[in-house]
Short mmCIF file of C-alpha atoms and ligand atoms in Angstrom, two decimals:
data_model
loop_
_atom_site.label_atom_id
_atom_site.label_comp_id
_atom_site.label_asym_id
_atom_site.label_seq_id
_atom_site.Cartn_x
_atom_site.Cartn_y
_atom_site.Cartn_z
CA UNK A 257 0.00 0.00 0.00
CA UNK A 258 1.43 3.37 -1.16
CA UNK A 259 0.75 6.33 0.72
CA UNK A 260 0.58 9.90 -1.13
CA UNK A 261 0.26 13.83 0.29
CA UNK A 262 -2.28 15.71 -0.46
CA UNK A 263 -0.09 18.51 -1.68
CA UNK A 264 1.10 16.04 -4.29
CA UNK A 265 4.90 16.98 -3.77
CA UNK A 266 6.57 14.64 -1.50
CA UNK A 267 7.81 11.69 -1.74
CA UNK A 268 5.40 8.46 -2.13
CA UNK A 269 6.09 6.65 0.72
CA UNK A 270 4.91 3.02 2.67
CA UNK A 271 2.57 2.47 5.45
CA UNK A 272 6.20 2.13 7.94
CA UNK A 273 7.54 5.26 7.10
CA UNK A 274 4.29 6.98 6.70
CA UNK A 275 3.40 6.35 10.49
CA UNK A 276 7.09 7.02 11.10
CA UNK A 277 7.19 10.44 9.26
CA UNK A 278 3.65 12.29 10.30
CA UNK A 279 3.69 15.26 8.35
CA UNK A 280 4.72 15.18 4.57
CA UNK A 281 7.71 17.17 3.75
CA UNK A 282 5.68 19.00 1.16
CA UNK A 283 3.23 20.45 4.16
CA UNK A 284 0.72 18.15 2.87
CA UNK A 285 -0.90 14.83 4.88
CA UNK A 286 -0.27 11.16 3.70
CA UNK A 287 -3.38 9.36 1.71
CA UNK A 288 -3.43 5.63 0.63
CA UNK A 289 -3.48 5.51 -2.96
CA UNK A 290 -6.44 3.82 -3.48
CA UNK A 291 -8.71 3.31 -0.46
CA UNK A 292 -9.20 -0.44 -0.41
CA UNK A 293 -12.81 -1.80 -0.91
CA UNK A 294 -14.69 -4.65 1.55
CA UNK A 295 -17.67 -6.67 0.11
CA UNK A 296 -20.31 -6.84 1.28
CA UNK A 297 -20.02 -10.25 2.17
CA UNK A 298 -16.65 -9.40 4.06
CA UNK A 299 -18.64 -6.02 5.45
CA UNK A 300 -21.27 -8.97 7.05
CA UNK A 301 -18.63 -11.28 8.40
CA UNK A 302 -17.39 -8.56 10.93
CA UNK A 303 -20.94 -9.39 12.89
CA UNK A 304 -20.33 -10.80 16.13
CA UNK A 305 -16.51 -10.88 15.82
CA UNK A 306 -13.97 -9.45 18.87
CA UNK A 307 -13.09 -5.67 18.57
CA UNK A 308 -9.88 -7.21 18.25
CA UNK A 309 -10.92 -9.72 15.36
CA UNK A 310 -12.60 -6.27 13.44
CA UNK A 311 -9.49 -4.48 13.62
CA UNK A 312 -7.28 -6.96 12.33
CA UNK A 313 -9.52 -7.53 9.27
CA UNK A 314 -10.10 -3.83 8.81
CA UNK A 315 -6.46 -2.51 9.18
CA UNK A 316 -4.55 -5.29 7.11
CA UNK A 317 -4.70 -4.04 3.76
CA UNK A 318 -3.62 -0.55 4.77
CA UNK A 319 -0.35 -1.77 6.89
CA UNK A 320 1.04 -4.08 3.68
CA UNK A 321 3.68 -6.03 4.01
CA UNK A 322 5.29 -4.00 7.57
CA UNK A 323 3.98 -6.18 10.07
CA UNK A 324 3.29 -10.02 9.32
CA UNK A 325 -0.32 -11.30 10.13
CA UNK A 326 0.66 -12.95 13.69
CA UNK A 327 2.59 -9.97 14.71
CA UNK A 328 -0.06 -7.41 14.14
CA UNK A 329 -2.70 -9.66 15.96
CA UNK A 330 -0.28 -9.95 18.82
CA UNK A 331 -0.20 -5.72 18.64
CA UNK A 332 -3.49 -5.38 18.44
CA UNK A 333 -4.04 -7.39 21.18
CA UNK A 334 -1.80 -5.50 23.80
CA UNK A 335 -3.15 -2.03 22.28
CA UNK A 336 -6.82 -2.70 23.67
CA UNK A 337 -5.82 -5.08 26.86
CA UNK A 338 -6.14 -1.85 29.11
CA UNK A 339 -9.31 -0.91 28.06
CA UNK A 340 -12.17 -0.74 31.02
CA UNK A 341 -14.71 -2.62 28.60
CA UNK A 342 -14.88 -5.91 26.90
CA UNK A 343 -16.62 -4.38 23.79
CA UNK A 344 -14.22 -1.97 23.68
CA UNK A 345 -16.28 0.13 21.99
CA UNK A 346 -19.58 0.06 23.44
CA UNK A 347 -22.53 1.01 22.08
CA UNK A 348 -25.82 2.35 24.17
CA UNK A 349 -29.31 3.94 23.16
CA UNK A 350 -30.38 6.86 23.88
CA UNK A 351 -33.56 7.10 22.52
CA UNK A 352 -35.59 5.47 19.45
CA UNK A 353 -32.84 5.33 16.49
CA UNK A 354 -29.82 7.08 18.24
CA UNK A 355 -27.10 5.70 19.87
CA UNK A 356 -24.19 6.24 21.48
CA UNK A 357 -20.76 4.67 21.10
CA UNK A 358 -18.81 4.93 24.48
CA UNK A 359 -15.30 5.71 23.14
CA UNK A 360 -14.42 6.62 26.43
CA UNK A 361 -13.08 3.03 28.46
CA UNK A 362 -9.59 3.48 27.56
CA UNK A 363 -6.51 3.75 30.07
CA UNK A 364 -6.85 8.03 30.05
CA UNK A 365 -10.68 7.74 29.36
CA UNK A 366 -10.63 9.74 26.06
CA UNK A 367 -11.43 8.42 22.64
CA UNK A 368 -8.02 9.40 21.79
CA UNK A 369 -7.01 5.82 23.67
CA UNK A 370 -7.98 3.70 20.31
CA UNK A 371 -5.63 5.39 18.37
CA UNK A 372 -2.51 5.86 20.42
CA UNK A 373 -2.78 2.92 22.29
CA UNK A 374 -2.03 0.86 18.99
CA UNK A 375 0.65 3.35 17.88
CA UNK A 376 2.57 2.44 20.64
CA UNK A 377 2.50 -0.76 19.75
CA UNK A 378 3.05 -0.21 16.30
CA UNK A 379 5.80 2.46 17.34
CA UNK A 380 8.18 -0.19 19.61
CA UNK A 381 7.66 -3.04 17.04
CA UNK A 382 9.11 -1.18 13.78
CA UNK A 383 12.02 0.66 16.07
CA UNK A 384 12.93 -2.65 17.94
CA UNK A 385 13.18 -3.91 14.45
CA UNK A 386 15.49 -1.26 13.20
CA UNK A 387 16.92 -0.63 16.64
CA UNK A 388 16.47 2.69 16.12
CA UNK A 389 15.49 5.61 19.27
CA UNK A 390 13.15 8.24 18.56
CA UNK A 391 12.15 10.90 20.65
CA UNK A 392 8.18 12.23 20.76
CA UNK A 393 7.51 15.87 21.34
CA UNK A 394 3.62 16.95 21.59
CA UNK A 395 2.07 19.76 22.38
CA UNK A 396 -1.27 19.19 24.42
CA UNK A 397 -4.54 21.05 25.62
CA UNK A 398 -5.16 18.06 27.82
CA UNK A 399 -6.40 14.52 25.69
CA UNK A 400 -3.80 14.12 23.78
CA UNK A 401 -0.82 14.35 25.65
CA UNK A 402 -2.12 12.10 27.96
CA UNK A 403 -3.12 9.52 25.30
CA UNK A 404 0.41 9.69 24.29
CA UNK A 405 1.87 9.40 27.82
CA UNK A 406 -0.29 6.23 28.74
CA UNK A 407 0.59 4.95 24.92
CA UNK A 408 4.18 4.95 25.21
CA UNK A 409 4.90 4.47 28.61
CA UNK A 410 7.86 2.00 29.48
CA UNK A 411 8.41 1.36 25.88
CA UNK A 412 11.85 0.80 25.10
CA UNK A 413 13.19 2.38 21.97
CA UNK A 414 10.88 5.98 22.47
CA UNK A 415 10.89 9.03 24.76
CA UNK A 416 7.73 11.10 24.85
CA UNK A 417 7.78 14.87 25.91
CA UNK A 418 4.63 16.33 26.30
CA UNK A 419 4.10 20.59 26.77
CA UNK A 420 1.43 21.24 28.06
CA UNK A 421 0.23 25.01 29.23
CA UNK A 422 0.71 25.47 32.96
CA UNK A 423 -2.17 25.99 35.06
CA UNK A 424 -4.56 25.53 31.82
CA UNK A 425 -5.60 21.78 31.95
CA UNK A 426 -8.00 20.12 34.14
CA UNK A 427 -6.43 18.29 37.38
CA UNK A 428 -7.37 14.93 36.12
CA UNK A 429 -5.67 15.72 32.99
CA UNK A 430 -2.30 16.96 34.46
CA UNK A 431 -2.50 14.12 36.56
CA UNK A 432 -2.34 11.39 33.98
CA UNK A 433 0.54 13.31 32.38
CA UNK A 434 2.34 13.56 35.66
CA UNK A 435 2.02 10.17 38.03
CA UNK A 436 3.13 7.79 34.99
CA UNK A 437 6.78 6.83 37.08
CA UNK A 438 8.58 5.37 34.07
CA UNK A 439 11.91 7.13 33.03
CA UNK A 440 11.01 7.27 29.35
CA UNK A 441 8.01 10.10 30.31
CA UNK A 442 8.96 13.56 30.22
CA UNK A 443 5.92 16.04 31.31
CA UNK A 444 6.94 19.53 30.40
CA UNK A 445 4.41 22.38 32.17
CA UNK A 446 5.16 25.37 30.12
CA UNK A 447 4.41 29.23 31.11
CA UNK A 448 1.97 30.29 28.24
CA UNK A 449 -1.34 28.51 26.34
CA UNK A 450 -1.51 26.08 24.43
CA UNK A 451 -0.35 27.95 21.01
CA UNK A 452 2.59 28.54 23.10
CA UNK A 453 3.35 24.99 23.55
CA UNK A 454 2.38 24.41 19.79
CA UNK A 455 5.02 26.94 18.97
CA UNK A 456 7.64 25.47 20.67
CA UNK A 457 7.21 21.89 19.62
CA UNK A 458 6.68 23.62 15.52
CA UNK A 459 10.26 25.24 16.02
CA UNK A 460 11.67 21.71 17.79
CA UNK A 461 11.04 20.53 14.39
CA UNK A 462 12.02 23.52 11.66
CA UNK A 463 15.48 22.66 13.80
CA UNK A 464 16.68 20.49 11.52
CA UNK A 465 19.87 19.98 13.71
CA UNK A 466 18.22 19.48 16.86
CA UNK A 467 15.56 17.19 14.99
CA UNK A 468 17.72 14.80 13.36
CA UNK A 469 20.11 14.67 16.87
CA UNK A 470 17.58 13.47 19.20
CA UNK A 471 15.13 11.55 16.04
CA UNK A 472 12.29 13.66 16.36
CA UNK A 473 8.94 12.21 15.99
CA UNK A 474 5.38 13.20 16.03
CA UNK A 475 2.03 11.79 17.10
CA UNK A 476 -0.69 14.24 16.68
CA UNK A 477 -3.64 13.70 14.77
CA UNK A 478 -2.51 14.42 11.24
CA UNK A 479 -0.05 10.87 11.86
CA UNK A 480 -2.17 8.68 9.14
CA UNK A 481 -2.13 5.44 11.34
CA UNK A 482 -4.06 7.13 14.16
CA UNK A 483 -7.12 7.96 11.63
CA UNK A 484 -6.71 4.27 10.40
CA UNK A 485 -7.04 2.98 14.22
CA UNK A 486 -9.92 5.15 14.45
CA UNK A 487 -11.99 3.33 11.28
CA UNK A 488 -12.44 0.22 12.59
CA UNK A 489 -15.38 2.13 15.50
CA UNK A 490 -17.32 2.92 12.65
CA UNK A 491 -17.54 -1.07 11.58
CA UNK A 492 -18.25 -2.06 15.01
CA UNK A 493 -20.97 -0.12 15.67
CA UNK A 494 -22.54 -0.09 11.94
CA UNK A 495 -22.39 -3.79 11.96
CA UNK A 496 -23.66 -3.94 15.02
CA UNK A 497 -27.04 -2.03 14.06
CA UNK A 498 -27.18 -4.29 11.29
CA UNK A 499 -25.10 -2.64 8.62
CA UNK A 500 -24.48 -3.90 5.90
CA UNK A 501 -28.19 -4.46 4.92
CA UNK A 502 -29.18 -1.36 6.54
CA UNK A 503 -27.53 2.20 6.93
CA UNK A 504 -26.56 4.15 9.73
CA UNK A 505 -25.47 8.01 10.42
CA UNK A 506 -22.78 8.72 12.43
CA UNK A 507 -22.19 12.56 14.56
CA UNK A 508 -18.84 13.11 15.27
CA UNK A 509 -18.03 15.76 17.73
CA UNK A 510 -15.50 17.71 16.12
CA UNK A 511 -12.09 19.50 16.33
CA UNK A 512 -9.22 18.51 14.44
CA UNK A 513 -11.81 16.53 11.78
CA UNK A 514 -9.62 13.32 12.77
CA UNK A 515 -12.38 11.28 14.29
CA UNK A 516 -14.43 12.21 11.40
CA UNK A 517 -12.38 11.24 8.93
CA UNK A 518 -11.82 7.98 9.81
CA UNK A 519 -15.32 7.84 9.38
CA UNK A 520 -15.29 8.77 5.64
CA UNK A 521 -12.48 6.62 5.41
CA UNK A 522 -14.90 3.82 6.78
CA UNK A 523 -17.88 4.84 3.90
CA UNK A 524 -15.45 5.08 1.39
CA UNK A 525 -14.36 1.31 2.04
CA UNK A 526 -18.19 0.33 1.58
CA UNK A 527 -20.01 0.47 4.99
CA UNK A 528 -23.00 1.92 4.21
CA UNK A 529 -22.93 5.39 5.66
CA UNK A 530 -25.80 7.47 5.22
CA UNK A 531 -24.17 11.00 6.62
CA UNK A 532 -21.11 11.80 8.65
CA UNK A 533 -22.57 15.08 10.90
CA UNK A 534 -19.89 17.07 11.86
CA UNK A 535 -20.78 18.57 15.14
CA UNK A 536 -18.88 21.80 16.39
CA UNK A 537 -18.82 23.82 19.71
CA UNK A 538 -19.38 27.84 19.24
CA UNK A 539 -15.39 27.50 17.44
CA UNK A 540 -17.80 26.65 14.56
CA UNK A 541 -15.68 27.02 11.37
CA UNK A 542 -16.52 23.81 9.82
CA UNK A 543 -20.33 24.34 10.18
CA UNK A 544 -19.89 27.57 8.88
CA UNK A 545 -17.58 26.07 5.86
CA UNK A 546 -19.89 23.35 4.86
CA UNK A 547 -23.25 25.48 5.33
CA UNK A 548 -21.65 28.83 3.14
CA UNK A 549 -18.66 27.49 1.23
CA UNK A 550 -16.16 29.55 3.14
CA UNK A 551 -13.58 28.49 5.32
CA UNK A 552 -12.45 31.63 7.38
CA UNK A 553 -10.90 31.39 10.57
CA UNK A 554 -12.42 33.70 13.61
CA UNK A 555 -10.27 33.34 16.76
CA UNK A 556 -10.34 30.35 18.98
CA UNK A 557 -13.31 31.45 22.04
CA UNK A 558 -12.80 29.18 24.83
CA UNK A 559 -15.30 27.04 25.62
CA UNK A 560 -16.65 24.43 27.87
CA UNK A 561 -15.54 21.19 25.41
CA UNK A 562 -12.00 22.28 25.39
CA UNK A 563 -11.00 19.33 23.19
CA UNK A 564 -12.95 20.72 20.65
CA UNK A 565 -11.09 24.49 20.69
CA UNK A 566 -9.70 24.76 17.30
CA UNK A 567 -8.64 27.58 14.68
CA UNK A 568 -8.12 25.71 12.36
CA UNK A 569 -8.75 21.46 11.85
CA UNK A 570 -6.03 20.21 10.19
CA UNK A 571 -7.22 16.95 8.44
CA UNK A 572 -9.85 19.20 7.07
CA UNK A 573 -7.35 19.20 4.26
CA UNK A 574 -7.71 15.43 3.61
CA UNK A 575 -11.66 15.40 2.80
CA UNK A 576 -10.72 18.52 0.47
CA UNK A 577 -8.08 16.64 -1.31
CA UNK A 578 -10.84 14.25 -3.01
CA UNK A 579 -13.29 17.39 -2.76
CA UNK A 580 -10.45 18.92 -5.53
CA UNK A 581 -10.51 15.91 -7.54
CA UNK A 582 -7.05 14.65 -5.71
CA UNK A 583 -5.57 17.61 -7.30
CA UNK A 584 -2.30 18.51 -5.15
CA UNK A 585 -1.59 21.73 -6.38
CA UNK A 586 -5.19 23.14 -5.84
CA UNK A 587 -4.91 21.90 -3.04
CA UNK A 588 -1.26 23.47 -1.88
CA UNK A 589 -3.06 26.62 -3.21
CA UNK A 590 -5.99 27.09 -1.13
CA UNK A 591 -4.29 26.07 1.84
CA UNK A 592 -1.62 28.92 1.17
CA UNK A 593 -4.59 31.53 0.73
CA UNK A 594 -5.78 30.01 4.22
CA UNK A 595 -2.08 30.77 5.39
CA UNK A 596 -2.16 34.23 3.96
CA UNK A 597 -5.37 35.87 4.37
CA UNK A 598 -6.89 33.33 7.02
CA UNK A 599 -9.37 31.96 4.52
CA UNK A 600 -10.56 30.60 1.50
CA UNK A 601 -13.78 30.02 -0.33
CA UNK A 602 -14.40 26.42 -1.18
CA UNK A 603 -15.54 25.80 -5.01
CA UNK A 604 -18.99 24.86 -5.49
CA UNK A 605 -18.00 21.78 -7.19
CA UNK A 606 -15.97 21.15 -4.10
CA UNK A 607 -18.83 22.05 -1.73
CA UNK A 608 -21.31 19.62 -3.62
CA UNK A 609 -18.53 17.09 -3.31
CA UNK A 610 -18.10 17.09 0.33
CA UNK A 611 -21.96 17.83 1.50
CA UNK A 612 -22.81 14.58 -0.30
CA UNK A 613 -21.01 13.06 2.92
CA UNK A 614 -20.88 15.41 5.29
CA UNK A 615 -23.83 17.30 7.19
CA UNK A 616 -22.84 19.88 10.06
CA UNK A 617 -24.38 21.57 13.26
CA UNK A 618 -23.09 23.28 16.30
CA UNK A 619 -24.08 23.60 19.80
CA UNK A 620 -23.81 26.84 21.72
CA UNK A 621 -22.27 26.63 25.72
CA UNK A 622 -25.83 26.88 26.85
CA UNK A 623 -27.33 24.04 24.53
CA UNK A 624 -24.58 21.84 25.23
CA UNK A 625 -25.14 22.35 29.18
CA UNK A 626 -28.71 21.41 28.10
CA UNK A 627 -28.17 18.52 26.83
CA UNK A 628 -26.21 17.31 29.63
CA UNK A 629 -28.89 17.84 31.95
CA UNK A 630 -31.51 16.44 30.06
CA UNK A 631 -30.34 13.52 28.78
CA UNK A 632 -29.14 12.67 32.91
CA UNK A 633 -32.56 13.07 33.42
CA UNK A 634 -34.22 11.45 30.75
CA UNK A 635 -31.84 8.19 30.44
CA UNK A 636 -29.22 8.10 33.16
CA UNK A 637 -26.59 8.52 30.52
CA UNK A 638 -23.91 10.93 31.47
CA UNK A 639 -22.03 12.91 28.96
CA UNK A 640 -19.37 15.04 28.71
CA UNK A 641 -19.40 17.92 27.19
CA UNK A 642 -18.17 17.09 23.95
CA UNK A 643 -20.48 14.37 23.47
CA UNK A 644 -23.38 16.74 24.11
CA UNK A 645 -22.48 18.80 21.93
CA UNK A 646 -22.42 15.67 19.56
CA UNK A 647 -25.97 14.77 20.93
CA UNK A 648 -27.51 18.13 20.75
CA UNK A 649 -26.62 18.50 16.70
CA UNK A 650 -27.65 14.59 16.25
CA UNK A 651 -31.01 15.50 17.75
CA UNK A 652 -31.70 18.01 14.31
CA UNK A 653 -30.84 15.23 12.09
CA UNK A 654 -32.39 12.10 13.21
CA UNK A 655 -34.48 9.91 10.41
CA UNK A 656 -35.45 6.69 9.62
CA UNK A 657 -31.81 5.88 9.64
CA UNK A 658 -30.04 4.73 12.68
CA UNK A 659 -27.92 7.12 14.43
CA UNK A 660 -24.65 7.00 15.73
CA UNK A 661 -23.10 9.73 18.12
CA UNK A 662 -19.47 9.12 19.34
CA UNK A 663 -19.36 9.97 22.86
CA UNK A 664 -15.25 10.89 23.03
CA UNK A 665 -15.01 11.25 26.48
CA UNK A 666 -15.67 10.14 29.95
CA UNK A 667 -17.77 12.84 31.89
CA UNK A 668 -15.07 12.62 34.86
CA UNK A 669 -12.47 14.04 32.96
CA UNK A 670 -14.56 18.04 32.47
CA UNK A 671 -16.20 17.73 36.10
CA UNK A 672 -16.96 21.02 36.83
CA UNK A 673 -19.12 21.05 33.41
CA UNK A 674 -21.02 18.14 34.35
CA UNK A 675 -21.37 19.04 37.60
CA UNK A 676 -22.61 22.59 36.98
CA UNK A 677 -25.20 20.90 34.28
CA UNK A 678 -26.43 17.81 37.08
CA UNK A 679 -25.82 18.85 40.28
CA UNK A 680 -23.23 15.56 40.51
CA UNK A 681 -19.54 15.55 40.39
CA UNK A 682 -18.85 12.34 38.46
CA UNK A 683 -16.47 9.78 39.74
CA UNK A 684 -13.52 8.01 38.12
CA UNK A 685 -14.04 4.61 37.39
CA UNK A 686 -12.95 2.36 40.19
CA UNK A 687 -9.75 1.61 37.77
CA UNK A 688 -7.89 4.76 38.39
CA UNK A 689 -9.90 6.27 41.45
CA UNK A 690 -6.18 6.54 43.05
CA UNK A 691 -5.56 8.96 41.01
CA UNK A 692 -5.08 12.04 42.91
CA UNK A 693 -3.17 10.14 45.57
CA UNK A 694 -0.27 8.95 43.27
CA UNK A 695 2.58 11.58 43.19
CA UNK A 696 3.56 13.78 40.30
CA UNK A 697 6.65 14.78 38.70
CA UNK A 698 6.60 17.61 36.05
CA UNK A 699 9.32 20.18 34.81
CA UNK A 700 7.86 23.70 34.61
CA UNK A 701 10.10 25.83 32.43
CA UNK A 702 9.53 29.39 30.79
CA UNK A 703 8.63 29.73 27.08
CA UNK A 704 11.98 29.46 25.71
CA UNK A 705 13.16 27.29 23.09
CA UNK A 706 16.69 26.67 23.86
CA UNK A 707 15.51 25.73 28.12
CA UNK A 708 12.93 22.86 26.51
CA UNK A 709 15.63 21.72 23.61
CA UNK A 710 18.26 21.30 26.98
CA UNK A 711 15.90 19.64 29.16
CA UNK A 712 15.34 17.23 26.22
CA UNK A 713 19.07 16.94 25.53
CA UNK A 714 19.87 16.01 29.44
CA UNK A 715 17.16 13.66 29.54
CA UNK A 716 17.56 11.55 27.15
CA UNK A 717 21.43 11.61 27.17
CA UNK A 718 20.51 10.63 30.77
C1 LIG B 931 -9.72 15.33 20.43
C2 LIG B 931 -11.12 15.35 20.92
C3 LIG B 931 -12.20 15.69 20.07
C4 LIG B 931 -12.00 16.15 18.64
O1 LIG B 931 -11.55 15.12 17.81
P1 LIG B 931 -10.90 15.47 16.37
O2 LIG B 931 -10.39 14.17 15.85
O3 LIG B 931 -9.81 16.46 16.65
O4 LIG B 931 -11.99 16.05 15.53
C5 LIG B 931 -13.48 15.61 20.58
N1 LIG B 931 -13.71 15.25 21.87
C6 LIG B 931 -12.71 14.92 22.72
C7 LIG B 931 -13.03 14.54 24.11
C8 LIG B 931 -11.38 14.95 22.28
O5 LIG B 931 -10.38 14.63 23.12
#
């Protein structure tokens, strides 16, 4: 399986060095080639499989020849061991025709888990192969760096850094970046926000010196293999409602348009996917791209599904890529006009393109406190805030058609949210109550490039 960017300038590279790599060296972000197709028949065998089972069927064509077929079981296998659920992903209803997939029973209770978790794996396998050391730098708001942390914890051939913005994540967050004890994790609180951190982490990597010296790698959501980990959700849960002989509809509460993607990935293999509703907090640029055609960027307003804070979402560019006919270069060139002038209008045969998939809605802070509250009420079901905002939007576009929402997160993770919309703090689960009793250990340092680049240097020299 070749992989290609969708700024149609870098080099064509496999599924190894794609996951390896992250972002092309053209800017761009790595496609397969050719998206491969699953029969119906094949679609219909997933039915009553493991998680584990589904992913190994769904993934294999993508990976090609870099893991064998024993290997990538046994990888698959250790990815999802630490997850709080035997379904993995487990799927509830709400009400008549909508669901909701818990995403959230993974070691740092974020849908992020499903992803990282088998990067990890994936990760340690190909380095201890090569012998090879890299080092992982992220910038975090919270989820991810977390994800990361619990991913590649104790693994031998990677350190993971992770910035995070001092004093601006939740306590439950910091926490799981902090307690982990194993030498290889390196929590970094920085003075500043989280574009701070982003900064930082961009300009670890534009130092070519510094990056090839300590093997930089990255992890965030543009790496292709965590959108492919993501896909195989979408089978479980379609299957499960009896896809392939019926449809379903899936809302996606959305930031980066990761989640979501995986998601189209999933149609365009052949589960039968009526719409993919993109559902956005008041930092509403994709709703207001996909209603009006233009993609301008307003200023990121803080908001009570922090996860969900964006500017900009970066694998945006992927849908837009086959939006633009897998044209590179119009592609390279609205994204430049983005860079430029903050926006760009999307062409109307673009637009057409992408709404025959995608549908959009957003939730305001008051809605999605709302829906929290009601939906205690009315079926027990706690949600975070993200997925409320997912089941507010779902609620405008239900039909005939099963629907799906993806709840991303456990409710204990935003408290204070959920607690200001209930009346109840949630709880941890029982697996990780001990949480706040386990000691941290954290490096705060100023926003200065050279102070993180030395801690790094020390550390892993250490
Ligand atoms: C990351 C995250 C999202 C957004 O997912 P994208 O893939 O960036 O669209 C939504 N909810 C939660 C809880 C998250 O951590």
């Amino acid at each position: 399986m070749n992989y290609i960017s969708t700024r149609g300038a870098a080099p064509v590279l496999d599924f190894e060095a794609t996951m390896l790599t992250g972002l092309a060296r053209d800017g761009g972000l790595y496609l397969p080639e050719h998206v491969p197709p699953m029969t119906t028949a094949e679609i219909a065998g997933l039915a009553g499989q493991s998680y584990e089972d589904q992913a190994f069927a769904i993934m294999r064509p993508f990976i090609g020849g870099a893991f064998g077929d024993a290997e990538l079981q046994e990888l698959i296998a250790r990815a999802y061991a630490g997850f709080g659920h035997p379904a993995r992903a487990a799927l509830k209803q709400l009400a008549p025709n909508h669901f909701l997939l818990e995403l959230f029973h993974g070691p740092t209770l974020a849908f992020k888990d499903f992803a990282m978790q088998l990067i990890g794996q994936l990760f340690q396998a190909a380095l201890a192969r090569s012998g090879e050391r890299v080092t992982i730098v992220g910038a975090t708001s919270g989820d991810t760096g977390s994800a990361a942390i619990e991913a590649f914890r104790g693994l031998a051939n990677v350190d993971v850094f992770i910035l995070f913005p001092h004093g601006r994540v939740s306590e439950v967050q910091r926490r799981q970046m902090t307690t982990p004890s194993e030498d290889n994790v390196h929590a970094l609180a920085i003075d500043g926000d989280f574009d701070t951190c982003q900064a930082l982490v961009k300009d670890m990597f534009n130092d070519f010196a510094f990056r090839d010296s300590v093997k930089l790698a990255g992890v965030n959501s543009i790496n292709w293999a965590r959108v492919l980990a993501q896909v195989v959700y979408y089978f479980s849960a379609g299957v499960g409602l009896g896809a392939p002989h019926r449809p379903v509809s899936f809302t996606v509460p959305t930031g980066n348009f990761g989640d979501i993607f995986a998601g189209y990935i999933a149609r365009a293999m052949g589960l039968p996917i009526e719409k993919l509703v993109v559902a956005t907090n008041q930092n509403d640029i994709l709703h207001r791209a996909l209603s009006a055609g233009d993609y301008v960027t307003d200023g990121v307003k803080p908001s009570i599904s922090p996860s969900m804070d964006i500017q900009v979402s970066s694998n945006f560019e992927r849908a837009l890529f086959d939006a633009y006919g897998r044209d590179g270069e119009a592609v390279a060139r609205v994204m430049a006009e983005l860079k430029e002038s903050g926006g760009f209008h999307i062409s109307q045969g673009a637009l057409e393109f992408l709404r025959e998939a995608f549908a959009s809605g957003r939730a305001s802070e008051e809605e999605t406190s709302a829906t929290i509250t009601r939906i205690a009420r009315e079926t027990g079901e706690v949600l975070c805030p993200h997925s409320a905002v997912g089941v507010h939007v779902a609620e405008a576009h239900l039909s005939s058609t099963p629907m799906i929402t993806l709840a991303t997160a456990h409710p204990a993770k935003f408290p204070d949210a959920v607690e200001a919309a209930t009346g109840e703090r949630p709880s941890l689960p029982p697996r990780m109550a001990d949480l706040f009793e386990r000691p941290e250990r954290v490096n705060r340092l100023p926003n200065e490039l050279a102070a993180v680049q030395s801690v790094i240097n020390e550390r892993i020299s250490a």
